[in-house]
Short mmCIF file of C-alpha atoms and ligand atoms in Angstrom, two decimals:
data_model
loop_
_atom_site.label_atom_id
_atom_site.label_comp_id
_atom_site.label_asym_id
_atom_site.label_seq_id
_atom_site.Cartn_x
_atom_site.Cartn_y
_atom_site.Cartn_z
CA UNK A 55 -5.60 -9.21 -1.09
CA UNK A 56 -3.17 -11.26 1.06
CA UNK A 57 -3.32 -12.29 4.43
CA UNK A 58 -0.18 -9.85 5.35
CA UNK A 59 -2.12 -7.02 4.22
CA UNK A 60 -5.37 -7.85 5.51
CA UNK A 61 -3.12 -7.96 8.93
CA UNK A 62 -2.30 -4.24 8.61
CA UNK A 63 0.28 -3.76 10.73
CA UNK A 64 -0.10 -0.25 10.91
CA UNK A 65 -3.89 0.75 11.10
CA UNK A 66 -4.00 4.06 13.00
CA UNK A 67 -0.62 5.04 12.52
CA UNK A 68 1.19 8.16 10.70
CA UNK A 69 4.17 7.03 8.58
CA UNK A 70 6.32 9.72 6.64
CA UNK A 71 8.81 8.83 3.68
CA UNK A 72 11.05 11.21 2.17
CA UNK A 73 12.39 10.27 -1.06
CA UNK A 74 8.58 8.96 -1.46
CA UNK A 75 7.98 10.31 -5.27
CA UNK A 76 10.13 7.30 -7.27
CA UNK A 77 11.72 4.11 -6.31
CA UNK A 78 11.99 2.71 -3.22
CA UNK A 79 10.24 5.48 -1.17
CA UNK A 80 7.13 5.11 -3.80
CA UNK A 81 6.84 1.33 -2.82
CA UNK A 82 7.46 2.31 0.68
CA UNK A 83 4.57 4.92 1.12
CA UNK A 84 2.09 2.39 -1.05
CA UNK A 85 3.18 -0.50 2.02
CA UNK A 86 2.65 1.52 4.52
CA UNK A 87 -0.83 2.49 3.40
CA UNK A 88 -1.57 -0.75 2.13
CA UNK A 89 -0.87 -2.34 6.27
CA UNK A 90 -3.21 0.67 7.12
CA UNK A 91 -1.29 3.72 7.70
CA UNK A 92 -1.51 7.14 6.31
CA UNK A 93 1.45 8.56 4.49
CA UNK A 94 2.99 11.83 4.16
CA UNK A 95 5.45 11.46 1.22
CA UNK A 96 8.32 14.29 0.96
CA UNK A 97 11.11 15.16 -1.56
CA UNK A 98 12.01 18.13 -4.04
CA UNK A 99 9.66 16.99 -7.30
CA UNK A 100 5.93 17.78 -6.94
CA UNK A 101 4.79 16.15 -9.69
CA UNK A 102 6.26 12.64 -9.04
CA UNK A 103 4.65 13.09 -5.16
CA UNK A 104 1.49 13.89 -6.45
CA UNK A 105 1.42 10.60 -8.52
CA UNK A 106 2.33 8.33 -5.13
CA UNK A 107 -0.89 10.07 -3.73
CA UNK A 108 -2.63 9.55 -6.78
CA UNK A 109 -1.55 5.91 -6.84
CA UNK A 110 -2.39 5.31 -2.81
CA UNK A 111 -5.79 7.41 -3.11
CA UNK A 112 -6.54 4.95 -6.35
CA UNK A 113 -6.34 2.21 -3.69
CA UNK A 114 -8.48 3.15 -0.81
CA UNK A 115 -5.35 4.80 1.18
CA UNK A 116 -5.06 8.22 2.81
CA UNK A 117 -2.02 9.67 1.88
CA UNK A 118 -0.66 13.44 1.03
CA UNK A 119 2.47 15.22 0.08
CA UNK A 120 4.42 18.00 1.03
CA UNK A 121 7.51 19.35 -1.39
CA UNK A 122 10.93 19.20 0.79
CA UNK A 123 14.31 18.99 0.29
CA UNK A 124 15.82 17.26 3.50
CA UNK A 125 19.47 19.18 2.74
CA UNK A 126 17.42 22.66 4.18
CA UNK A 127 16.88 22.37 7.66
CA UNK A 128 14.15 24.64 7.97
CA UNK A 129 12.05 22.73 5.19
CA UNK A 130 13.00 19.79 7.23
CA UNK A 131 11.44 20.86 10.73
CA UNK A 132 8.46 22.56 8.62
CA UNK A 133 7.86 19.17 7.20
CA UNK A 134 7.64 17.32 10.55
CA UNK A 135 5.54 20.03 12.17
CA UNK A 136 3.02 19.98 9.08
CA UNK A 137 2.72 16.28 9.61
CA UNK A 138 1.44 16.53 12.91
CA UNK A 139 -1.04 19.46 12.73
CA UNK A 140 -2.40 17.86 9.49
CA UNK A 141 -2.68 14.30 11.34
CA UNK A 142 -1.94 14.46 14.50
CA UNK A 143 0.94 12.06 15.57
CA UNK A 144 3.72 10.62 13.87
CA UNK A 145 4.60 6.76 14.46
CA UNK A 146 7.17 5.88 11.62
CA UNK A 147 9.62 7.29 9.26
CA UNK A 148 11.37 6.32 6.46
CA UNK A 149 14.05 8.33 5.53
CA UNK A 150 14.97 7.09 2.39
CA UNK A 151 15.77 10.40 0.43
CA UNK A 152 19.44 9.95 -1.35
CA UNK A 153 21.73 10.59 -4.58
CA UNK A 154 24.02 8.59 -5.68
CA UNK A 155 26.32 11.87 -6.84
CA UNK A 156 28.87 11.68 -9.61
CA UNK A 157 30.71 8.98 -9.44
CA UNK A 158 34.81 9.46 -9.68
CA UNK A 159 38.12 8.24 -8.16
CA UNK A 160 38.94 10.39 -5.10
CA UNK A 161 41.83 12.59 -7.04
CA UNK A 162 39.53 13.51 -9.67
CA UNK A 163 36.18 14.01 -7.64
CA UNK A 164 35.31 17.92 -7.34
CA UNK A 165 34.90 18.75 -3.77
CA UNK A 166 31.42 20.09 -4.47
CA UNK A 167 30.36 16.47 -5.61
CA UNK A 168 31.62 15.09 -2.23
CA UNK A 169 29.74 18.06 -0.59
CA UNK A 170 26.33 17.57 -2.21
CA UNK A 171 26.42 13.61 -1.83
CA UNK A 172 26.94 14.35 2.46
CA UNK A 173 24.69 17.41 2.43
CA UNK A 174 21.96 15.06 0.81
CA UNK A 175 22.44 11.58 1.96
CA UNK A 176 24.24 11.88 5.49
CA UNK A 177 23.10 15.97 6.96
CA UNK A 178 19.89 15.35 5.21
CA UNK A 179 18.89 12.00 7.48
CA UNK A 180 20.57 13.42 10.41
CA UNK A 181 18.20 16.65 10.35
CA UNK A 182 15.21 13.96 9.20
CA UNK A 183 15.95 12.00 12.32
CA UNK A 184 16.49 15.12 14.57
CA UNK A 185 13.28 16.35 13.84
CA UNK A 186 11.06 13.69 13.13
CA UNK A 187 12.59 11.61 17.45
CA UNK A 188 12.21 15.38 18.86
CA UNK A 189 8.23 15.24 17.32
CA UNK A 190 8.26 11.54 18.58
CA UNK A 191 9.48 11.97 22.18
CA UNK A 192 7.28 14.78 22.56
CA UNK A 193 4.14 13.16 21.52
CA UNK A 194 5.41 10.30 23.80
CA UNK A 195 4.02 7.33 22.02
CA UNK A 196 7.29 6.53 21.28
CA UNK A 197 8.30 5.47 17.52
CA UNK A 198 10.38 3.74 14.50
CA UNK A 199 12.41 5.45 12.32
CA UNK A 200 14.47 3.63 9.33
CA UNK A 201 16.80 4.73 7.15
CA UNK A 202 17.70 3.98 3.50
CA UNK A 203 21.76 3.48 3.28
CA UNK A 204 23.35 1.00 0.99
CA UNK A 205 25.32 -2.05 0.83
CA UNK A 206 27.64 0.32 -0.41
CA UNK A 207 28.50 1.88 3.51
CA UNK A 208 30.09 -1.82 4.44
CA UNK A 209 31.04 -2.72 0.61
CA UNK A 210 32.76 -0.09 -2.05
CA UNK A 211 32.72 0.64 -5.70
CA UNK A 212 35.27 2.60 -7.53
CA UNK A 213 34.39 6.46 -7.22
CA UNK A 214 32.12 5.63 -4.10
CA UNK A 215 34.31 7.60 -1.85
CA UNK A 216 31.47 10.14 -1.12
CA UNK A 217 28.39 7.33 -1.60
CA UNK A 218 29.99 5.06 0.49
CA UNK A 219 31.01 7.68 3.26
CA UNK A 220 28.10 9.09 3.65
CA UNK A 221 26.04 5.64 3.91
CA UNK A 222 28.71 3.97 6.26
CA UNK A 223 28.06 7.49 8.74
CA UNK A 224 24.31 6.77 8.29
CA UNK A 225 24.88 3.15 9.90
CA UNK A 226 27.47 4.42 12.16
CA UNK A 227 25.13 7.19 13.72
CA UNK A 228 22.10 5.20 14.47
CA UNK A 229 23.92 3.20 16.83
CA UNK A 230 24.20 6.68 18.79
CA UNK A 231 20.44 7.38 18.32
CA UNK A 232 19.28 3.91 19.33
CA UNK A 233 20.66 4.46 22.59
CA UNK A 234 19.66 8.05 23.15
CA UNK A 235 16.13 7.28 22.96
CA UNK A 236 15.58 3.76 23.70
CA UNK A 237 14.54 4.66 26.91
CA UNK A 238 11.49 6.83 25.37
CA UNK A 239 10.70 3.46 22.60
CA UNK A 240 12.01 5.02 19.78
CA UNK A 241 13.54 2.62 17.78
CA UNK A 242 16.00 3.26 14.59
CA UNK A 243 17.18 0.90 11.96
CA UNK A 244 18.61 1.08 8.71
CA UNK A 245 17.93 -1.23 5.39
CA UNK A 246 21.05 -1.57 3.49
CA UNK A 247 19.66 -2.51 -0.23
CA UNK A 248 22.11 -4.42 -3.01
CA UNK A 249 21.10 -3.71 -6.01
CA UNK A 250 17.41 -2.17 -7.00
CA UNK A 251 15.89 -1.90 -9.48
CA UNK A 252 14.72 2.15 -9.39
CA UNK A 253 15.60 5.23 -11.41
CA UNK A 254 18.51 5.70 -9.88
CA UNK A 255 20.02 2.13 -10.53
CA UNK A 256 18.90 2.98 -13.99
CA UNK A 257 20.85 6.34 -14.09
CA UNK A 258 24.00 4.31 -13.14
CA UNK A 259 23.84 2.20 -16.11
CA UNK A 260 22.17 -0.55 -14.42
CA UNK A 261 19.69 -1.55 -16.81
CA UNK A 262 22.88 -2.45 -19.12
CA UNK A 263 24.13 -4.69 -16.73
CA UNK A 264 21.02 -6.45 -15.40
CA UNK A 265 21.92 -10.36 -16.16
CA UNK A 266 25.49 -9.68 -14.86
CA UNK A 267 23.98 -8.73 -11.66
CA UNK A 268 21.49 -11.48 -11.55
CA UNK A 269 24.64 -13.66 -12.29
CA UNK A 270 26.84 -12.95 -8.91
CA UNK A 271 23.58 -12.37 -6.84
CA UNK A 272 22.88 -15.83 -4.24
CA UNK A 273 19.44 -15.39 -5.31
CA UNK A 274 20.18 -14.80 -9.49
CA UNK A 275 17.92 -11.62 -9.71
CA UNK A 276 17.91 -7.84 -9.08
CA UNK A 277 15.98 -6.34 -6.30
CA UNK A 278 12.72 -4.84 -7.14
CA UNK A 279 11.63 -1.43 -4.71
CA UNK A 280 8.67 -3.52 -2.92
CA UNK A 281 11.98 -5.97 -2.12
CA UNK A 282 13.27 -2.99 -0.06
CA UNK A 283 10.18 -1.21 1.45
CA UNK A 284 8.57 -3.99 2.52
CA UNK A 285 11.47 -4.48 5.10
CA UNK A 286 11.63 -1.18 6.08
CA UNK A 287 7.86 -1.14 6.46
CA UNK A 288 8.51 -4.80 8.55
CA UNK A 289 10.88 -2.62 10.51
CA UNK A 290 8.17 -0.01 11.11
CA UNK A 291 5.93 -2.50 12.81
CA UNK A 292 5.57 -4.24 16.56
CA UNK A 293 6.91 -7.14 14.98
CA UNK A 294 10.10 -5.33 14.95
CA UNK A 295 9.39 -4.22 18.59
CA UNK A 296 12.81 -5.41 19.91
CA UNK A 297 14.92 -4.28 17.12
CA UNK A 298 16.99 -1.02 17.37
CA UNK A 299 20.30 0.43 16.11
CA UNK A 300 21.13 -2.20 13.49
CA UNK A 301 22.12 -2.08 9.32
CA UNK A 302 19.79 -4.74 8.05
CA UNK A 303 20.95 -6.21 4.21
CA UNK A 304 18.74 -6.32 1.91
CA UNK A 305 20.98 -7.17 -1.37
CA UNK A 306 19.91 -11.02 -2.40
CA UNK A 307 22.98 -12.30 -0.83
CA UNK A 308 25.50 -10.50 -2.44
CA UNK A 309 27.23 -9.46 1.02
CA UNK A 310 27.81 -12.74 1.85
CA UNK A 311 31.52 -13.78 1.65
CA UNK A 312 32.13 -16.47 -0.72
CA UNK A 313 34.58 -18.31 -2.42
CA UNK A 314 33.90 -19.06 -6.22
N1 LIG B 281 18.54 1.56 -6.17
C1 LIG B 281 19.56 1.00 -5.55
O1 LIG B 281 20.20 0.08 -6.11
C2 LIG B 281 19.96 1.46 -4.18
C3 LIG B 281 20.89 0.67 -3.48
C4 LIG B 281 21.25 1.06 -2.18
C5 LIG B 281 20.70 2.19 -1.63
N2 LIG B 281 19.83 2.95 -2.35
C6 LIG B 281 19.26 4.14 -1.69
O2 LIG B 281 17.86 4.05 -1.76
C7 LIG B 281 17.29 5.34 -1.59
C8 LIG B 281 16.19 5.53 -2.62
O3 LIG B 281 16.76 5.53 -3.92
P1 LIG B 281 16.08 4.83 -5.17
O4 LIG B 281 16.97 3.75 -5.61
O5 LIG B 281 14.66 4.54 -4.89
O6 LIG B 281 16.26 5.96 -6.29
P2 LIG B 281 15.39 7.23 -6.67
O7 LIG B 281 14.17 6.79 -7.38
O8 LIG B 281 16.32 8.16 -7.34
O9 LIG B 281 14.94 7.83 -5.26
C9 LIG B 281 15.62 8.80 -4.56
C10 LIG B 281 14.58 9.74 -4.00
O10 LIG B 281 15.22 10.68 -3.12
C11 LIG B 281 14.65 11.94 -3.36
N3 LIG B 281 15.62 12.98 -3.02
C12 LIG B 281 16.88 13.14 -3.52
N4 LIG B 281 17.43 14.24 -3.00
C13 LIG B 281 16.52 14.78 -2.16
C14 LIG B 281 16.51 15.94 -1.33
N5 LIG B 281 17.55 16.78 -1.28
N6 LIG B 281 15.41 16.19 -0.60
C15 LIG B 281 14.34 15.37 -0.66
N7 LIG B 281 14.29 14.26 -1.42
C16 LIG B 281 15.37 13.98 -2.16
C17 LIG B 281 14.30 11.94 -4.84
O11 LIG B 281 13.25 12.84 -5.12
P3 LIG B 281 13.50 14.34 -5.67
O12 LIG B 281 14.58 14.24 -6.69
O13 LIG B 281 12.17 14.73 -6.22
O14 LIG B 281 13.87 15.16 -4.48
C18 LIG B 281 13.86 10.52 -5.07
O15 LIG B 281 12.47 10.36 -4.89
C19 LIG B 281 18.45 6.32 -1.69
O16 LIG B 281 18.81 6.76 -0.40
C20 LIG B 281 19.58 5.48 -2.29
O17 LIG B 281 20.84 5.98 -1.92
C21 LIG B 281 19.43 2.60 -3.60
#
């Protein structure tokens, strides 16, 4: 075991992920544990929940899940409450739950794609952060929340109208939040990930163009999820104490401006 786990950063605390069944959120909830917190993991798929508690239990952690999809409100504010009469507080969330949508140019996008992507990946954070600060600030023990947007809210792909609007109003919002609850040590942040490799990189064609990637990446490789979660988890911490309202990238590099 290394010395950064043996550190664990988070003994005592309550973390929750959404999005915590695949990917990033997986590697996320297995972090937290792993620096000493227990996990609630949310998101619509039982099964692939189940297996991140399976996976944490299998290492000594204390983790559990409950099914939720962070577009219903009500399953939103059930999740939070369930959190704390199961454990008791709640120090840190990860709100990582997102789709990347159907990708198309703006003229051919249906306006139920657009719809779904900010229902999902912008109403479904804001209702996330709503209820997990109003939890927070009444427990007082204050908090960190993070948030999973993309290096596509400052950057843009063709058909990432709805993608990249709904990311760049994630990073745009938390600036708000920071400074509504500052005052009460609740401190928000975002990871912007290039890049990762995760099902959903794989269901936009990713895999296919994996050494291409590598290629115009500063450091010549794809992200893996631990790349991501262990940031956000970094974020989560004391260490992070003085950190609040920024868009953190996490993409190798690629962000950078350069000149070939
Ligand atoms: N991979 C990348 O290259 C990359 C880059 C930048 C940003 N991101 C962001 O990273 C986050 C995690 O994605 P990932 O790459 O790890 O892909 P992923 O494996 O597809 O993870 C997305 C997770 O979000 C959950 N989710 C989706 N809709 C939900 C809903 N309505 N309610 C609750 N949970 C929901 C999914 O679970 P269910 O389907 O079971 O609900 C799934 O576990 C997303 O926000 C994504 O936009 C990814």
């Amino acid at each position: 075991m290394s010395q950064r786990h043996q550190s664990r950063r988070m003994e005592g605390r309550v973390a929750l992920v959404t999005g915590g069944g695949s990917g990033i959120g997986r590697a996320a909830a297995l972090a937290y544990c792993r620096e000493g917190a227990t996990v609630v993991v949310a998101g619509r798929r039982s099964e692939e929940l189940d297996e991140t508690v399976r996976l944490i239990v299998a290492e000594g952690g204390e983790a559990s899940a409950i099914p939720t999809d962070v577009a219903i409100a009500q399953q939103v504010r059930e999740l939070v409450d369930l959190t704390i009469e199961r454990y008791g507080r709640l120090d840190a969330a990860f709100n990582n739950a997102g789709i990347e949508g159907a990708f198309a140019p703006i003229a051919e996008m249906p306006e139920a794609d657009f719809d779904e992507v900010i229902a999902i990946n912008l109403r479904g954070a804001w209702l996330s952060i709503k209820y997990e600060i109003a939890a927070m600030h009444g427990l007082g023990n204050g908090g960190a929340i993070v948030n999973t947007s993309s290096f596509l809210a400052k950057g843009a792909s063709v058909g990432s109208t709805a993608y990249s609007a709904s990311k760049g109003a994630l990073d745009a919002l938390i600036r708000a939040v920071a400074l509504e609850y500052g005052p009460h040590n609740i401190r928000i942040n975002n990871i912007n990930p290039g890049a990762i490799q995760t099902p959903m990189f794989e269901r936009l064609g990713g895999l296919e163009q994996i050494d291409i990637i590598a290629a115009f990446t500063p450091l010549r490789r794809v992200g893996q999820p631990a790349d991501a979660a262990d940031v956000a988890v970094w974020l989560s911490t004391d260490e992070a104490r003085f950190v609040t309202g920024q868009t953190l990238m996490v993409d190798g590099g690629v962000s950078i401006p350069h000149v070939r």
